[in-house]
PDB file of C-alpha atoms in Angstrom:
ATOM      1  CA  MET S1412       8.741 -24.518  37.358  1.00 70.00           C
ATOM      2  CA  ASN S1413       7.603 -21.553  35.251  1.00 84.00           C
ATOM      3  CA  LEU S1414       6.667 -23.550  32.144  1.00 85.00           C
ATOM      4  CA  LEU S1415       5.726 -20.533  30.029  1.00 83.00           C
ATOM      5  CA  GLY S1416       8.951 -18.754  30.980  1.00 83.00           C
ATOM      6  CA  SER S1417      10.983 -21.818  29.995  1.00 88.00           C
ATOM      7  CA  ILE S1418       9.135 -22.116  26.677  1.00 88.00           C
ATOM      8  CA  ARG S1419       9.747 -18.415  26.027  1.00 86.00           C
ATOM      9  CA  SER S1420      13.463 -18.879  26.691  1.00 88.00           C
ATOM     10  CA  PHE S1421      13.544 -21.806  24.253  1.00 87.00           C
ATOM     11  CA  ILE S1422      11.755 -19.833  21.535  1.00 87.00           C
ATOM     12  CA  LYS S1423      14.028 -16.795  21.865  1.00 85.00           C
ATOM     13  CA  VAL S1424      17.181 -18.927  21.799  1.00 86.00           C
ATOM     14  CA  VAL S1425      16.064 -20.706  18.627  1.00 87.00           C
ATOM     15  CA  GLU S1426      15.120 -17.415  16.935  1.00 82.00           C
ATOM     16  CA  ALA S1427      18.360 -15.709  17.974  1.00 81.00           C
ATOM     17  CA  GLY S1428      20.603 -18.624  17.078  1.00 83.00           C
ATOM     18  CA  SER S1429      22.434 -18.857  20.405  1.00 85.00           C
ATOM     19  CA  ILE S1430      21.787 -18.877  24.123  1.00 86.00           C
ATOM     20  CA  ALA S1431      23.760 -15.661  24.604  1.00 85.00           C
ATOM     21  CA  ALA S1432      21.806 -13.775  21.923  1.00 84.00           C
ATOM     22  CA  GLY S1433      18.481 -15.129  23.155  1.00 83.00           C
ATOM     23  CA  ALA S1434      19.353 -14.068  26.698  1.00 85.00           C
ATOM     24  CA  ARG S1435      20.133 -10.529  25.527  1.00 84.00           C
ATOM     25  CA  ASN S1436      16.751 -10.307  23.798  1.00 78.00           C
ATOM     26  CA  LEU S1437      15.042 -11.469  26.998  1.00 81.00           C
ATOM     27  CA  GLY S1438      17.052  -9.222  29.303  1.00 82.00           C
ATOM     28  CA  LEU S1439      18.281 -12.263  31.249  1.00 85.00           C
ATOM     29  CA  SER S1440      21.664 -13.838  31.901  1.00 89.00           C
ATOM     30  CA  ALA S1441      22.848 -16.661  29.657  1.00 86.00           C
ATOM     31  CA  ALA S1442      23.038 -18.918  32.704  1.00 87.00           C
ATOM     32  CA  ALA S1443      19.394 -18.243  33.602  1.00 89.00           C
ATOM     33  CA  VAL S1444      18.214 -18.962  30.062  1.00 88.00           C
ATOM     34  CA  SER S1445      20.293 -22.148  29.900  1.00 88.00           C
ATOM     35  CA  GLN S1446      18.730 -23.300  33.177  1.00 89.00           C
ATOM     36  CA  ASN S1447      15.236 -22.549  31.861  1.00 90.00           C
ATOM     37  CA  ILE S1448      15.858 -24.713  28.803  1.00 91.00           C
ATOM     38  CA  ALA S1449      17.340 -27.502  30.939  1.00 90.00           C
ATOM     39  CA  ARG S1450      14.198 -27.460  33.120  1.00 90.00           C
ATOM     40  CA  LEU S1451      12.006 -27.607  30.002  1.00 88.00           C
ATOM     41  CA  GLU S1452      13.972 -30.588  28.659  1.00 89.00           C
ATOM     42  CA  SER S1453      13.646 -32.312  32.031  1.00 89.00           C
ATOM     43  CA  HIS S1454       9.909 -31.628  32.071  1.00 90.00           C
ATOM     44  CA  LEU S1455       9.482 -33.024  28.549  1.00 90.00           C
ATOM     45  CA  GLN S1456      12.070 -35.796  29.085  1.00 91.00           C
ATOM     46  CA  VAL S1457      13.605 -35.099  25.658  1.00 91.00           C
ATOM     47  CA  ARG S1458      16.657 -33.240  24.428  1.00 91.00           C
ATOM     48  CA  LEU S1459      15.635 -30.080  22.519  1.00 90.00           C
ATOM     49  CA  LEU S1460      19.047 -28.580  21.812  1.00 90.00           C
ATOM     50  CA  ALA S1461      22.374 -30.183  21.005  1.00 86.00           C
ATOM     51  CA  ARG S1462      24.824 -27.867  22.773  1.00 77.00           C
ATOM     52  CA  THR S1463      28.606 -27.681  22.811  1.00 69.00           C
ATOM     53  CA  THR S1464      30.900 -24.915  24.024  1.00 60.00           C
ATOM     54  CA  ARG S1465      31.041 -23.545  20.476  1.00 66.00           C
ATOM     55  CA  SER S1466      27.712 -24.297  18.820  1.00 72.00           C
ATOM     56  CA  MET S1467      24.029 -25.042  19.288  1.00 80.00           C
ATOM     57  CA  ALA S1468      21.576 -26.888  17.049  1.00 86.00           C
ATOM     58  CA  LEU S1469      18.010 -28.113  17.294  1.00 89.00           C
ATOM     59  CA  THR S1470      17.478 -31.832  17.688  1.00 90.00           C
ATOM     60  CA  ASP S1471      14.696 -33.466  15.699  1.00 89.00           C
ATOM     61  CA  ASN S1472      12.517 -33.318  18.824  1.00 90.00           C
ATOM     62  CA  GLY S1473      13.509 -29.696  19.352  1.00 87.00           C
ATOM     63  CA  ARG S1474      12.557 -28.770  15.796  1.00 89.00           C
ATOM     64  CA  ALA S1475       9.151 -30.441  16.106  1.00 90.00           C
ATOM     65  CA  TYR S1476       8.535 -28.794  19.494  1.00 88.00           C
ATOM     66  CA  TYR S1477       9.537 -25.345  18.221  1.00 88.00           C
ATOM     67  CA  GLU S1478       7.068 -25.573  15.328  1.00 86.00           C
ATOM     68  CA  LYS S1479       4.266 -26.250  17.834  1.00 84.00           C
ATOM     69  CA  VAL S1480       5.128 -23.590  20.418  1.00 85.00           C
ATOM     70  CA  ARG S1481       6.699 -20.734  18.436  1.00 80.00           C
ATOM     71  CA  HIS S1482       3.427 -18.750  18.387  1.00 76.00           C
ATOM     72  CA  VAL S1483       2.316 -19.608  21.910  1.00 77.00           C
ATOM     73  CA  GLU S1484       3.328 -16.316  23.532  1.00 70.00           C
ATOM     74  CA  ARG S1485       1.517 -14.222  20.946  1.00 69.00           C
ATOM     75  CA  ASP S1486      -1.501 -16.530  21.017  1.00 70.00           C
ATOM     76  CA  LEU S1487      -1.750 -16.149  24.789  1.00 69.00           C
ATOM     77  CA  GLU S1488      -1.534 -12.365  24.516  1.00 68.00           C
ATOM     78  CA  LEU S1489      -4.208 -12.309  21.808  1.00 64.00           C
ATOM     79  CA  ALA S1490      -6.433 -14.574  23.916  1.00 63.00           C
ATOM     80  CA  GLN S1491      -6.102 -12.248  26.892  1.00 62.00           C
ATOM     81  CA  GLN S1492      -6.819  -9.199  24.767  1.00 60.00           C
ATOM     82  CA  ALA S1493      -9.870 -10.890  23.250  1.00 57.00           C
ATOM     83  CA  VAL S1494     -11.554 -11.215  26.637  1.00 57.00           C
ATOM     84  CA  THR S1495     -10.392  -7.917  28.100  1.00 55.00           C
ATOM     85  CA  ALA S1496     -10.510  -5.591  25.091  1.00 53.00           C
ATOM     86  CA  ASP S1497     -13.920  -4.207  25.972  1.00 50.00           C
ATOM     87  CA  ASP S1498     -12.944  -2.928  29.401  1.00 51.00           C
ATOM     88  CA  ARG S1499      -9.163  -2.561  29.362  1.00 63.00           C
ATOM     89  CA  GLU S1500      -7.007  -0.112  27.490  1.00 80.00           C
ATOM     90  CA  PRO S1501      -3.879  -1.257  25.579  1.00 87.00           C
ATOM     91  CA  HIS S1502      -1.221  -2.485  27.980  1.00 85.00           C
ATOM     92  CA  GLY S1503       2.077  -4.334  28.150  1.00 88.00           C
ATOM     93  CA  ARG S1504       5.331  -3.855  26.262  1.00 90.00           C
ATOM     94  CA  LEU S1505       5.252  -2.168  22.850  1.00 94.00           C
ATOM     95  CA  CYS S1506       8.502  -2.439  20.896  1.00 93.00           C
ATOM     96  CA  ILE S1507       8.834  -0.004  17.974  1.00 96.00           C
ATOM     97  CA  SER S1508      11.710  -0.043  15.492  1.00 95.00           C
ATOM     98  CA  SER S1509      12.560   2.990  13.371  1.00 94.00           C
ATOM     99  CA  SER S1510      15.379   4.537  11.402  1.00 89.00           C
ATOM    100  CA  SER S1511      17.559   6.719  13.602  1.00 90.00           C
ATOM    101  CA  ALA S1512      16.627  10.015  11.952  1.00 93.00           C
ATOM    102  CA  PHE S1513      12.859   9.403  11.913  1.00 95.00           C
ATOM    103  CA  ALA S1514      12.952   8.268  15.538  1.00 95.00           C
ATOM    104  CA  ARG S1515      15.021  11.271  16.620  1.00 94.00           C
ATOM    105  CA  HIS S1516      13.149  13.991  14.764  1.00 96.00           C
ATOM    106  CA  VAL S1517       9.588  12.657  14.471  1.00 96.00           C
ATOM    107  CA  LEU S1518       8.747   9.795  16.828  1.00 96.00           C
ATOM    108  CA  ALA S1519      10.594  10.906  19.966  1.00 95.00           C
ATOM    109  CA  PRO S1520       8.634  14.188  20.259  1.00 96.00           C
ATOM    110  CA  LEU S1521       5.365  12.230  19.873  1.00 96.00           C
ATOM    111  CA  MET S1522       6.066   9.570  22.492  1.00 95.00           C
ATOM    112  CA  PRO S1523       5.410  11.535  25.714  1.00 95.00           C
ATOM    113  CA  ALA S1524       1.836  12.386  24.697  1.00 96.00           C
ATOM    114  CA  PHE S1525       1.309   8.769  23.556  1.00 96.00           C
ATOM    115  CA  ASN S1526       2.456   7.587  26.998  1.00 94.00           C
ATOM    116  CA  VAL S1527      -0.015   9.960  28.634  1.00 94.00           C
ATOM    117  CA  ARG S1528      -2.829   8.628  26.458  1.00 94.00           C
ATOM    118  CA  TYR S1529      -1.911   4.975  27.162  1.00 94.00           C
ATOM    119  CA  PRO S1530      -0.215   4.898  30.579  1.00 94.00           C
ATOM    120  CA  GLN S1531      -0.378   1.099  30.834  1.00 92.00           C
ATOM    121  CA  LEU S1532       1.934   0.664  27.837  1.00 93.00           C
ATOM    122  CA  SER S1533       5.678   0.251  28.313  1.00 92.00           C
ATOM    123  CA  ILE S1534       7.391   1.696  25.221  1.00 93.00           C
ATOM    124  CA  GLU S1535      10.698   0.492  23.801  1.00 93.00           C
ATOM    125  CA  LEU S1536      11.959   2.476  20.799  1.00 94.00           C
ATOM    126  CA  LEU S1537      14.743   0.762  18.844  1.00 92.00           C
ATOM    127  CA  THR S1538      16.687   2.975  16.431  1.00 91.00           C
ATOM    128  CA  SER S1539      18.593   1.350  13.604  1.00 84.00           C
ATOM    129  CA  ASP S1540      19.245   1.929   9.918  1.00 81.00           C
ATOM    130  CA  GLY S1541      20.083  -1.749   9.476  1.00 79.00           C
ATOM    131  CA  ARG S1542      17.873  -4.712   8.736  1.00 82.00           C
ATOM    132  CA  VAL S1543      15.071  -5.382  11.235  1.00 85.00           C
ATOM    133  CA  ASN S1544      13.707  -8.849  11.999  1.00 84.00           C
ATOM    134  CA  HIS S1545      10.404  -8.570  13.845  1.00 86.00           C
ATOM    135  CA  ALA S1546      10.528 -12.067  15.345  1.00 80.00           C
ATOM    136  CA  LEU S1547      14.215 -12.128  16.233  1.00 78.00           C
ATOM    137  CA  GLN S1548      14.191  -8.703  17.868  1.00 82.00           C
ATOM    138  CA  SER S1549      10.701  -8.997  19.399  1.00 84.00           C
ATOM    139  CA  VAL S1550       9.567  -5.939  17.420  1.00 91.00           C
ATOM    140  CA  ASP S1551       5.836  -5.258  17.397  1.00 93.00           C
ATOM    141  CA  VAL S1552       5.822  -2.578  14.685  1.00 95.00           C
ATOM    142  CA  SER S1553       8.480  -0.967  12.509  1.00 94.00           C
ATOM    143  CA  VAL S1554       8.683   2.320  10.622  1.00 94.00           C
ATOM    144  CA  ARG S1555      10.093   1.896   7.117  1.00 90.00           C
ATOM    145  CA  ILE S1556      10.498   3.836   3.897  1.00 87.00           C
ATOM    146  CA  ALA S1557       9.619   2.304   0.547  1.00 83.00           C
ATOM    147  CA  PRO S1558      13.080   0.822  -0.273  1.00 79.00           C
ATOM    148  CA  GLN S1559      13.045  -1.013   3.076  1.00 81.00           C
ATOM    149  CA  LEU S1560       9.750  -2.851   2.514  1.00 82.00           C
ATOM    150  CA  GLU S1561      10.018  -6.631   2.425  1.00 81.00           C
ATOM    151  CA  ASP S1562       7.763  -9.312   0.997  1.00 78.00           C
ATOM    152  CA  GLY S1563       5.324 -10.629   3.569  1.00 80.00           C
ATOM    153  CA  LEU S1564       5.142  -7.526   5.727  1.00 85.00           C
ATOM    154  CA  LEU S1565       1.825  -5.770   6.212  1.00 91.00           C
ATOM    155  CA  ALA S1566       2.460  -2.077   5.574  1.00 92.00           C
ATOM    156  CA  ARG S1567       0.210   0.919   6.266  1.00 92.00           C
ATOM    157  CA  PRO S1568       1.217   4.221   4.598  1.00 93.00           C
ATOM    158  CA  ILE S1569       1.349   7.005   7.189  1.00 93.00           C
ATOM    159  CA  ALA S1570       3.161   9.930   5.572  1.00 94.00           C
ATOM    160  CA  LYS S1571       4.480  11.364   2.326  1.00 93.00           C
ATOM    161  CA  ILE S1572       7.389  13.586   3.349  1.00 94.00           C
ATOM    162  CA  PRO S1573       9.143  16.007   0.982  1.00 93.00           C
ATOM    163  CA  PHE S1574      12.845  15.607   0.314  1.00 95.00           C
ATOM    164  CA  ILE S1575      14.756  18.877  -0.045  1.00 95.00           C
ATOM    165  CA  CYS S1576      18.037  19.271  -1.897  1.00 96.00           C
ATOM    166  CA  CYS S1577      19.993  21.990  -0.152  1.00 96.00           C
ATOM    167  CA  ALA S1578      23.424  23.470   0.463  1.00 97.00           C
ATOM    168  CA  ALA S1579      25.084  26.179   2.528  1.00 98.00           C
ATOM    169  CA  PRO S1580      25.246  29.678   1.008  1.00 97.00           C
ATOM    170  CA  ALA S1581      29.054  29.591   1.289  1.00 96.00           C
ATOM    171  CA  TYR S1582      29.240  26.432  -0.812  1.00 97.00           C
ATOM    172  CA  LEU S1583      26.976  27.882  -3.510  1.00 96.00           C
ATOM    173  CA  GLU S1584      28.986  31.099  -3.635  1.00 96.00           C
ATOM    174  CA  GLN S1585      32.142  29.088  -4.218  1.00 95.00           C
ATOM    175  CA  ALA S1586      30.858  26.272  -6.456  1.00 95.00           C
ATOM    176  CA  GLY S1587      27.923  27.933  -8.203  1.00 94.00           C
ATOM    177  CA  TRP S1588      24.205  27.210  -8.116  1.00 92.00           C
ATOM    178  CA  PRO S1589      23.060  24.043  -9.955  1.00 92.00           C
ATOM    179  CA  GLY S1590      20.170  25.070 -12.179  1.00 86.00           C
ATOM    180  CA  THR S1591      18.793  21.542 -12.676  1.00 89.00           C
ATOM    181  CA  PRO S1592      19.235  18.093 -11.128  1.00 92.00           C
ATOM    182  CA  GLU S1593      21.371  17.166 -14.118  1.00 92.00           C
ATOM    183  CA  ALA S1594      23.913  19.761 -12.951  1.00 93.00           C
ATOM    184  CA  LEU S1595      24.515  17.858  -9.705  1.00 94.00           C
ATOM    185  CA  LYS S1596      27.158  15.702 -11.374  1.00 94.00           C
ATOM    186  CA  ALA S1597      29.388  18.799 -11.460  1.00 94.00           C
ATOM    187  CA  HIS S1598      29.058  19.277  -7.679  1.00 96.00           C
ATOM    188  CA  ARG S1599      30.128  17.455  -4.562  1.00 96.00           C
ATOM    189  CA  CYS S1600      27.097  15.568  -3.239  1.00 96.00           C
ATOM    190  CA  LEU S1601      26.702  14.330   0.311  1.00 97.00           C
ATOM    191  CA  VAL S1602      25.023  10.940  -0.023  1.00 96.00           C
ATOM    192  CA  PHE S1603      23.438   8.466   2.397  1.00 94.00           C
ATOM    193  CA  ARG S1604      24.553   4.843   2.165  1.00 89.00           C
ATOM    194  CA  TYR S1605      22.303   1.998   3.372  1.00 80.00           C
ATOM    195  CA  PRO S1606      24.124   0.078   6.130  1.00 75.00           C
ATOM    196  CA  VAL S1607      22.433  -3.177   5.091  1.00 69.00           C
ATOM    197  CA  ASP S1608      23.685  -3.572   1.533  1.00 71.00           C
ATOM    198  CA  GLY S1609      25.936  -0.582   0.847  1.00 74.00           C
ATOM    199  CA  ARG S1610      23.648   1.004  -1.749  1.00 80.00           C
ATOM    200  CA  PHE S1611      23.413   4.769  -2.116  1.00 85.00           C
ATOM    201  CA  LEU S1612      19.980   6.241  -1.416  1.00 86.00           C
ATOM    202  CA  ARG S1613      19.216   7.551  -4.882  1.00 90.00           C
ATOM    203  CA  TRP S1614      17.944  11.088  -5.427  1.00 93.00           C
ATOM    204  CA  GLY S1615      14.739  10.744  -7.420  1.00 92.00           C
ATOM    205  CA  PHE S1616      13.078  13.585  -9.351  1.00 92.00           C
ATOM    206  CA  VAL S1617       9.938  13.954 -11.432  1.00 90.00           C
ATOM    207  CA  ARG S1618       9.738  16.307 -14.429  1.00 86.00           C
ATOM    208  CA  ASP S1619       6.733  16.476 -16.751  1.00 83.00           C
ATOM    209  CA  GLY S1620       5.426  13.237 -15.271  1.00 82.00           C
ATOM    210  CA  LEU S1621       8.672  11.333 -15.873  1.00 89.00           C
ATOM    211  CA  ARG S1622      10.800  10.019 -13.010  1.00 91.00           C
ATOM    212  CA  PHE S1623      14.606  10.005 -13.131  1.00 93.00           C
ATOM    213  CA  ASP S1624      17.557   9.670 -10.755  1.00 93.00           C
ATOM    214  CA  ALA S1625      20.186  12.355 -10.437  1.00 92.00           C
ATOM    215  CA  GLU S1626      23.738  11.420 -11.425  1.00 92.00           C
ATOM    216  CA  PHE S1627      26.471  12.067  -8.888  1.00 91.00           C
ATOM    217  CA  GLY S1628      29.960  13.320  -9.558  1.00 87.00           C
ATOM    218  CA  ASP S1629      32.201  13.623  -6.506  1.00 92.00           C
ATOM    219  CA  VAL S1630      30.543  12.271  -3.383  1.00 93.00           C
ATOM    220  CA  SER S1631      31.052  12.205   0.353  1.00 95.00           C
ATOM    221  CA  ILE S1632      29.211   9.360   2.076  1.00 94.00           C
ATOM    222  CA  SER S1633      27.731   8.625   5.489  1.00 94.00           C
ATOM    223  CA  ASP S1634      25.245   6.168   6.977  1.00 90.00           C
ATOM    224  CA  ASP S1635      23.896   8.912   9.281  1.00 92.00           C
ATOM    225  CA  ILE S1636      21.680  11.599   7.734  1.00 94.00           C
ATOM    226  CA  ASP S1637      22.356  14.073  10.563  1.00 95.00           C
ATOM    227  CA  VAL S1638      26.081  13.790   9.830  1.00 96.00           C
ATOM    228  CA  LEU S1639      25.385  14.685   6.196  1.00 97.00           C
ATOM    229  CA  ALA S1640      23.293  17.675   7.316  1.00 97.00           C
ATOM    230  CA  GLN S1641      26.176  18.969   9.453  1.00 97.00           C
ATOM    231  CA  MET S1642      28.636  18.478   6.598  1.00 97.00           C
ATOM    232  CA  ALA S1643      26.341  20.509   4.346  1.00 98.00           C
ATOM    233  CA  VAL S1644      26.026  23.297   6.934  1.00 98.00           C
ATOM    234  CA  MET S1645      29.820  23.537   7.020  1.00 97.00           C
ATOM    235  CA  GLY S1646      29.987  23.998   3.245  1.00 96.00           C
ATOM    236  CA  GLY S1647      30.849  20.404   2.367  1.00 96.00           C
ATOM    237  CA  GLY S1648      28.520  20.122  -0.605  1.00 97.00           C
ATOM    238  CA  ILE S1649      24.924  19.547  -1.652  1.00 97.00           C
ATOM    239  CA  THR S1650      22.781  17.042   0.215  1.00 97.00           C
ATOM    240  CA  ARG S1651      19.207  15.798   0.140  1.00 96.00           C
ATOM    241  CA  LEU S1652      17.354  15.833   3.461  1.00 96.00           C
ATOM    242  CA  ALA S1653      13.897  14.845   4.560  1.00 95.00           C
ATOM    243  CA  GLU S1654      11.839  17.922   5.444  1.00 95.00           C
ATOM    244  CA  PHE S1655      11.909  17.117   9.163  1.00 96.00           C
ATOM    245  CA  VAL S1656      15.728  17.160   9.140  1.00 96.00           C
ATOM    246  CA  ALA S1657      16.130  20.162   6.816  1.00 96.00           C
ATOM    247  CA  ARG S1658      13.546  22.518   8.307  1.00 95.00           C
ATOM    248  CA  PRO S1659      15.563  24.080  11.176  1.00 96.00           C
ATOM    249  CA  TYR S1660      18.576  24.647   8.922  1.00 97.00           C
ATOM    250  CA  LEU S1661      16.422  26.279   6.255  1.00 96.00           C
ATOM    251  CA  GLN S1662      14.683  28.476   8.809  1.00 96.00           C
ATOM    252  CA  SER S1663      18.022  29.659  10.211  1.00 97.00           C
ATOM    253  CA  GLY S1664      19.497  30.287   6.771  1.00 96.00           C
ATOM    254  CA  GLN S1665      22.329  27.803   7.309  1.00 97.00           C
ATOM    255  CA  LEU S1666      21.068  25.882   4.286  1.00 97.00           C
ATOM    256  CA  VAL S1667      19.120  27.058   1.256  1.00 96.00           C
ATOM    257  CA  PRO S1668      16.823  24.895  -0.908  1.00 94.00           C
ATOM    258  CA  LEU S1669      17.603  24.085  -4.524  1.00 93.00           C
ATOM    259  CA  PHE S1670      15.369  23.395  -7.541  1.00 85.00           C
ATOM    260  CA  GLU S1671      12.422  25.442  -6.317  1.00 71.00           C
ATOM    261  CA  TYR S1672       9.858  26.434  -8.922  1.00 57.00           C
ATOM    262  CA  SER S1673      10.095  30.094  -7.956  1.00 46.00           C
ATOM    263  CA  ARG S1674      13.737  30.412  -8.982  1.00 50.00           C
ATOM    264  CA  PRO S1675      14.081  31.870 -12.493  1.00 48.00           C
ATOM    265  CA  MET S1676      15.765  30.184 -15.422  1.00 47.00           C
ATOM    266  CA  GLN S1677      15.270  26.670 -14.053  1.00 51.00           C
ATOM    267  CA  ALA S1678      13.675  23.663 -15.734  1.00 55.00           C
ATOM    268  CA  TYR S1679      11.427  22.686 -12.851  1.00 70.00           C
ATOM    269  CA  ALA S1680      11.884  19.192 -11.437  1.00 80.00           C
ATOM    270  CA  GLN S1681      10.038  18.064  -8.334  1.00 85.00           C
ATOM    271  CA  THR S1682      11.972  16.062  -5.753  1.00 89.00           C
ATOM    272  CA  GLU S1683      10.459  12.623  -5.280  1.00 90.00           C
ATOM    273  CA  PRO S1684       9.026  12.397  -1.740  1.00 92.00           C
ATOM    274  CA  MET S1685       9.741   9.880   0.999  1.00 91.00           C
ATOM    275  CA  HIS S1686       6.909   7.384   1.490  1.00 92.00           C
ATOM    276  CA  VAL S1687       6.781   6.191   5.112  1.00 94.00           C
ATOM    277  CA  TYR S1688       5.001   3.050   6.330  1.00 94.00           C
ATOM    278  CA  LEU S1689       4.163   1.370   9.609  1.00 95.00           C
ATOM    279  CA  CYS S1690       4.809  -2.366   9.246  1.00 94.00           C
ATOM    280  CA  VAL S1691       3.907  -5.539  11.132  1.00 93.00           C
ATOM    281  CA  ALA S1692       4.958  -9.116  10.487  1.00 88.00           C
ATOM    282  CA  ASP S1693       1.440 -10.452   9.837  1.00 85.00           C
ATOM    283  CA  ARG S1694      -2.212  -9.887  10.713  1.00 84.00           C
ATOM    284  CA  SER S1695      -1.875 -11.590  14.085  1.00 81.00           C
ATOM    285  CA  ALA S1696       0.537  -8.796  15.053  1.00 86.00           C
ATOM    286  CA  LEU S1697      -2.232  -6.185  14.741  1.00 88.00           C
ATOM    287  CA  THR S1698      -2.925  -6.292  18.464  1.00 89.00           C
ATOM    288  CA  PRO S1699      -4.846  -3.490  20.218  1.00 91.00           C
ATOM    289  CA  LYS S1700      -1.605  -1.869  21.392  1.00 93.00           C
ATOM    290  CA  VAL S1701      -0.179  -1.888  17.860  1.00 94.00           C
ATOM    291  CA  ARG S1702      -3.410  -0.517  16.397  1.00 93.00           C
ATOM    292  CA  ALA S1703      -3.414   2.207  19.045  1.00 95.00           C
ATOM    293  CA  PHE S1704       0.111   3.235  18.081  1.00 96.00           C
ATOM    294  CA  MET S1705      -0.622   3.155  14.359  1.00 95.00           C
ATOM    295  CA  ASP S1706      -3.762   5.238  14.729  1.00 95.00           C
ATOM    296  CA  TYR S1707      -2.009   7.734  16.997  1.00 95.00           C
ATOM    297  CA  VAL S1708       0.953   8.272  14.656  1.00 96.00           C
ATOM    298  CA  GLN S1709      -1.270   8.590  11.601  1.00 93.00           C
ATOM    299  CA  GLU S1710      -3.485  11.057  13.450  1.00 93.00           C
ATOM    300  CA  ARG S1711      -0.508  13.202  14.481  1.00 94.00           C
ATOM    301  CA  LEU S1712       1.177  13.214  11.064  1.00 94.00           C
ATOM    302  CA  ALA S1713      -1.870  13.522   8.786  1.00 90.00           C
ATOM    303  CA  HIS S1714      -2.086  17.325   8.939  1.00 89.00           C
ATOM    304  CA  ARG S1715       1.629  17.772   8.306  1.00 91.00           C
ATOM    305  CA  TRP S1716       2.397  15.134   5.689  1.00 92.00           C
ATOM    306  CA  PRO S1717      -0.893  13.809   4.306  1.00 88.00           C
ATOM    307  CA  VAL S1718      -0.795  10.490   2.532  1.00 83.00           C
ATOM    308  CA  GLN S1719      -2.011  10.923  -1.012  1.00 66.00           C
ATOM    309  CA  SER S1720      -1.603   8.584  -3.940  1.00 44.00           C
ATOM    310  CA  GLN S1721       1.231   6.132  -3.327  1.00 40.00           C
ATOM    311  CA  ALA S1722       1.601   5.393  -7.032  1.00 35.00           C
TER     312      ALA S1722
END
């Protein structure tokens, strides 16, 4: 019997809430995971899970056992790293979660060189704009912007990225050029909606040291920032894009930036930047492989989007 494998199956099933979901997280069949748990129960001579065809619940023994073993896999990994850190480079699986746009435009181009630097790491990059649970999804480190930070997470700031309000020349010729952020309420705005709670991602500005949010009039909405960029290119309205999404469209002339200081007759308002963080669940998650990834990303982004005051 592979005792550690059976314990791991039990932990993942409890965290996922079902045998099927736990099996998906482990990359195993539901039957294999169910057999692992049955072997563990036979080994312990207690029932850990009360299972029916429709539901699953922890028994009292199962709850007590889970509280004792839920950190065992991480503790074993940390113990191994403690005795091998001096002469072994980071190794094993590294699961990174990121928003779709940041993963596509920023992280993906960085990953090949990271793999070359740390060939013993196996990288899994999860892309989602929804809620991320480090324990449930076996995520080692996640990339988040300020509105996505949660209590309890350890967060390291890695970049301060400009947002750029922009539109296609054809749209501006037809609808006119908004001279200030306040004028946006007279335009169609292409707005990102958070998949988690349905909130709009507000467009923040700073003028004379005072922060304010732009008011929207007519809006078109998407939960994919690249969709909004394409809508803007086709003359659908004004949108706000992170610099890494907007840059190629601005360079090609398909989109033009708004509210720049150099344009005459404008009351200058600076677009509030995007603050980006690398997050782990707790200090025990700061393993050598996670630290290696954090240091690498910060090193690669520092020259482009330096982190200044996060106030």
